PDB file of C-alpha atoms in Angstrom:
ATOM      1  CA  UNK A   1      18.442  10.609  12.700  1.00 45.00           C
ATOM      2  CA  UNK A   2      15.071  10.581  14.507  1.00 54.00           C
ATOM      3  CA  UNK A   3      13.447   7.083  14.990  1.00 52.00           C
ATOM      4  CA  UNK A   4      10.606   7.814  12.555  1.00 58.00           C
ATOM      5  CA  UNK A   5      13.089   8.944   9.891  1.00 61.00           C
ATOM      6  CA  UNK A   6      14.415   5.492   9.495  1.00 67.00           C
ATOM      7  CA  UNK A   7      13.257   3.126   7.036  1.00 77.00           C
ATOM      8  CA  UNK A   8      11.456   0.851   9.679  1.00 92.00           C
ATOM      9  CA  UNK A   9       7.667   0.999   9.804  1.00 97.00           C
ATOM     10  CA  UNK A  10       6.435   2.742  13.064  1.00 97.00           C
ATOM     11  CA  UNK A  11       2.874   1.116  12.404  1.00 98.00           C
ATOM     12  CA  UNK A  12       1.972  -1.882  10.508  1.00 98.00           C
ATOM     13  CA  UNK A  13      -1.845  -2.423   8.982  1.00 98.00           C
ATOM     14  CA  UNK A  14      -2.562  -5.957   8.757  1.00 98.00           C
ATOM     15  CA  UNK A  15      -4.489  -6.561   5.678  1.00 98.00           C
ATOM     16  CA  UNK A  16      -3.610 -10.065   4.755  1.00 98.00           C
ATOM     17  CA  UNK A  17      -6.482 -12.056   3.508  1.00 98.00           C
ATOM     18  CA  UNK A  18      -8.397  -8.759   2.584  1.00 97.00           C
ATOM     19  CA  UNK A  19      -9.251  -8.126  -1.048  1.00 97.00           C
ATOM     20  CA  UNK A  20      -8.552  -4.787  -2.671  1.00 91.00           C
ATOM     21  CA  UNK A  21      -9.718  -2.070  -2.192  1.00 95.00           C
ATOM     22  CA  UNK A  22      -9.612  -2.952   1.580  1.00 97.00           C
ATOM     23  CA  UNK A  23      -5.883  -2.707   2.166  1.00 98.00           C
ATOM     24  CA  UNK A  24      -5.811   0.891   0.603  1.00 97.00           C
ATOM     25  CA  UNK A  25      -8.768   1.827   2.715  1.00 97.00           C
ATOM     26  CA  UNK A  26      -7.175   0.462   5.825  1.00 98.00           C
ATOM     27  CA  UNK A  27      -4.039   2.365   4.974  1.00 98.00           C
ATOM     28  CA  UNK A  28      -5.814   5.539   4.418  1.00 97.00           C
ATOM     29  CA  UNK A  29      -7.666   5.347   7.699  1.00 98.00           C
ATOM     30  CA  UNK A  30      -4.444   4.732   9.745  1.00 98.00           C
ATOM     31  CA  UNK A  31      -1.992   6.861   7.996  1.00 98.00           C
ATOM     32  CA  UNK A  32      -2.460   9.559  10.645  1.00 97.00           C
ATOM     33  CA  UNK A  33      -1.097   7.369  13.167  1.00 98.00           C
ATOM     34  CA  UNK A  34       2.564   8.084  12.103  1.00 98.00           C
ATOM     35  CA  UNK A  35       4.215  11.352  11.903  1.00 98.00           C
ATOM     36  CA  UNK A  36       5.061  13.122   8.773  1.00 97.00           C
ATOM     37  CA  UNK A  37       8.251  11.629   7.367  1.00 97.00           C
ATOM     38  CA  UNK A  38       7.591   8.400   8.981  1.00 97.00           C
ATOM     39  CA  UNK A  39       7.063   4.847   7.390  1.00 98.00           C
ATOM     40  CA  UNK A  40       3.758   2.883   7.814  1.00 98.00           C
ATOM     41  CA  UNK A  41       3.556  -0.625   6.346  1.00 98.00           C
ATOM     42  CA  UNK A  42       0.538  -2.505   4.920  1.00 98.00           C
ATOM     43  CA  UNK A  43       0.860  -6.327   4.734  1.00 98.00           C
ATOM     44  CA  UNK A  44      -1.440  -7.811   1.958  1.00 98.00           C
ATOM     45  CA  UNK A  45      -1.600 -10.932  -0.006  1.00 98.00           C
ATOM     46  CA  UNK A  46      -4.032  -9.655  -2.642  1.00 97.00           C
ATOM     47  CA  UNK A  47      -2.157  -9.579  -6.048  1.00 97.00           C
ATOM     48  CA  UNK A  48      -3.761  -6.232  -6.755  1.00 97.00           C
ATOM     49  CA  UNK A  49      -1.970  -4.525  -3.793  1.00 97.00           C
ATOM     50  CA  UNK A  50       1.282  -4.683  -5.827  1.00 97.00           C
ATOM     51  CA  UNK A  51       0.099  -2.265  -8.272  1.00 97.00           C
ATOM     52  CA  UNK A  52      -2.643  -0.468  -6.323  1.00 97.00           C
ATOM     53  CA  UNK A  53      -0.530   0.472  -3.292  1.00 98.00           C
ATOM     54  CA  UNK A  54       2.208   2.207  -5.337  1.00 98.00           C
ATOM     55  CA  UNK A  55      -0.484   3.870  -7.637  1.00 98.00           C
ATOM     56  CA  UNK A  56      -2.384   5.258  -4.508  1.00 98.00           C
ATOM     57  CA  UNK A  57       1.034   6.681  -3.094  1.00 98.00           C
ATOM     58  CA  UNK A  58       1.658   8.457  -6.419  1.00 98.00           C
ATOM     59  CA  UNK A  59      -2.035   9.739  -6.463  1.00 98.00           C
ATOM     60  CA  UNK A  60      -1.738  11.021  -2.801  1.00 98.00           C
ATOM     61  CA  UNK A  61       1.800  12.158  -3.192  1.00 98.00           C
ATOM     62  CA  UNK A  62       3.251   9.869  -0.422  1.00 98.00           C
ATOM     63  CA  UNK A  63       6.355   7.936  -1.089  1.00 98.00           C
ATOM     64  CA  UNK A  64       6.455   4.318  -1.956  1.00 98.00           C
ATOM     65  CA  UNK A  65       9.428   2.947  -0.247  1.00 97.00           C
ATOM     66  CA  UNK A  66       9.682  -0.741  -0.795  1.00 98.00           C
ATOM     67  CA  UNK A  67       7.867  -4.032  -1.150  1.00 98.00           C
ATOM     68  CA  UNK A  68       9.273  -6.552   1.303  1.00 97.00           C
ATOM     69  CA  UNK A  69       8.182 -10.238   0.480  1.00 98.00           C
ATOM     70  CA  UNK A  70       6.607 -12.254   3.409  1.00 98.00           C
ATOM     71  CA  UNK A  71       5.829 -15.785   3.805  1.00 97.00           C
ATOM     72  CA  UNK A  72       2.233 -14.964   2.790  1.00 97.00           C
ATOM     73  CA  UNK A  73       1.910 -11.783   0.733  1.00 98.00           C
ATOM     74  CA  UNK A  74       4.194  -8.649   0.990  1.00 98.00           C
ATOM     75  CA  UNK A  75       4.771  -5.806   3.461  1.00 98.00           C
ATOM     76  CA  UNK A  76       4.362  -2.572   1.299  1.00 98.00           C
ATOM     77  CA  UNK A  77       6.340   0.367   3.192  1.00 98.00           C
ATOM     78  CA  UNK A  78       5.012   3.811   2.607  1.00 98.00           C
ATOM     79  CA  UNK A  79       6.481   7.086   3.972  1.00 98.00           C
ATOM     80  CA  UNK A  80       3.958   9.772   4.994  1.00 98.00           C
ATOM     81  CA  UNK A  81       4.827  13.022   3.176  1.00 98.00           C
ATOM     82  CA  UNK A  82       2.166  15.460   4.588  1.00 97.00           C
TER      83      UNK A  82
END
């Protein structure tokens, strides 16, 4: 399996301390940094991110993989689909 096909994020967008919609804007701006099929993560502690990031994935047809709890906030893993 190619490295980018694993569940590990290739890129992490650090958005802890940023209020929505900034984590999604930052994700959108950096998604192109990973190849199609690869995982990018967004770290965020804004409670709205828990609903907004999966909703953005559905709207943009990318795969929401998992929410991983962190000491502060969570890491949201997204697989780029196109």
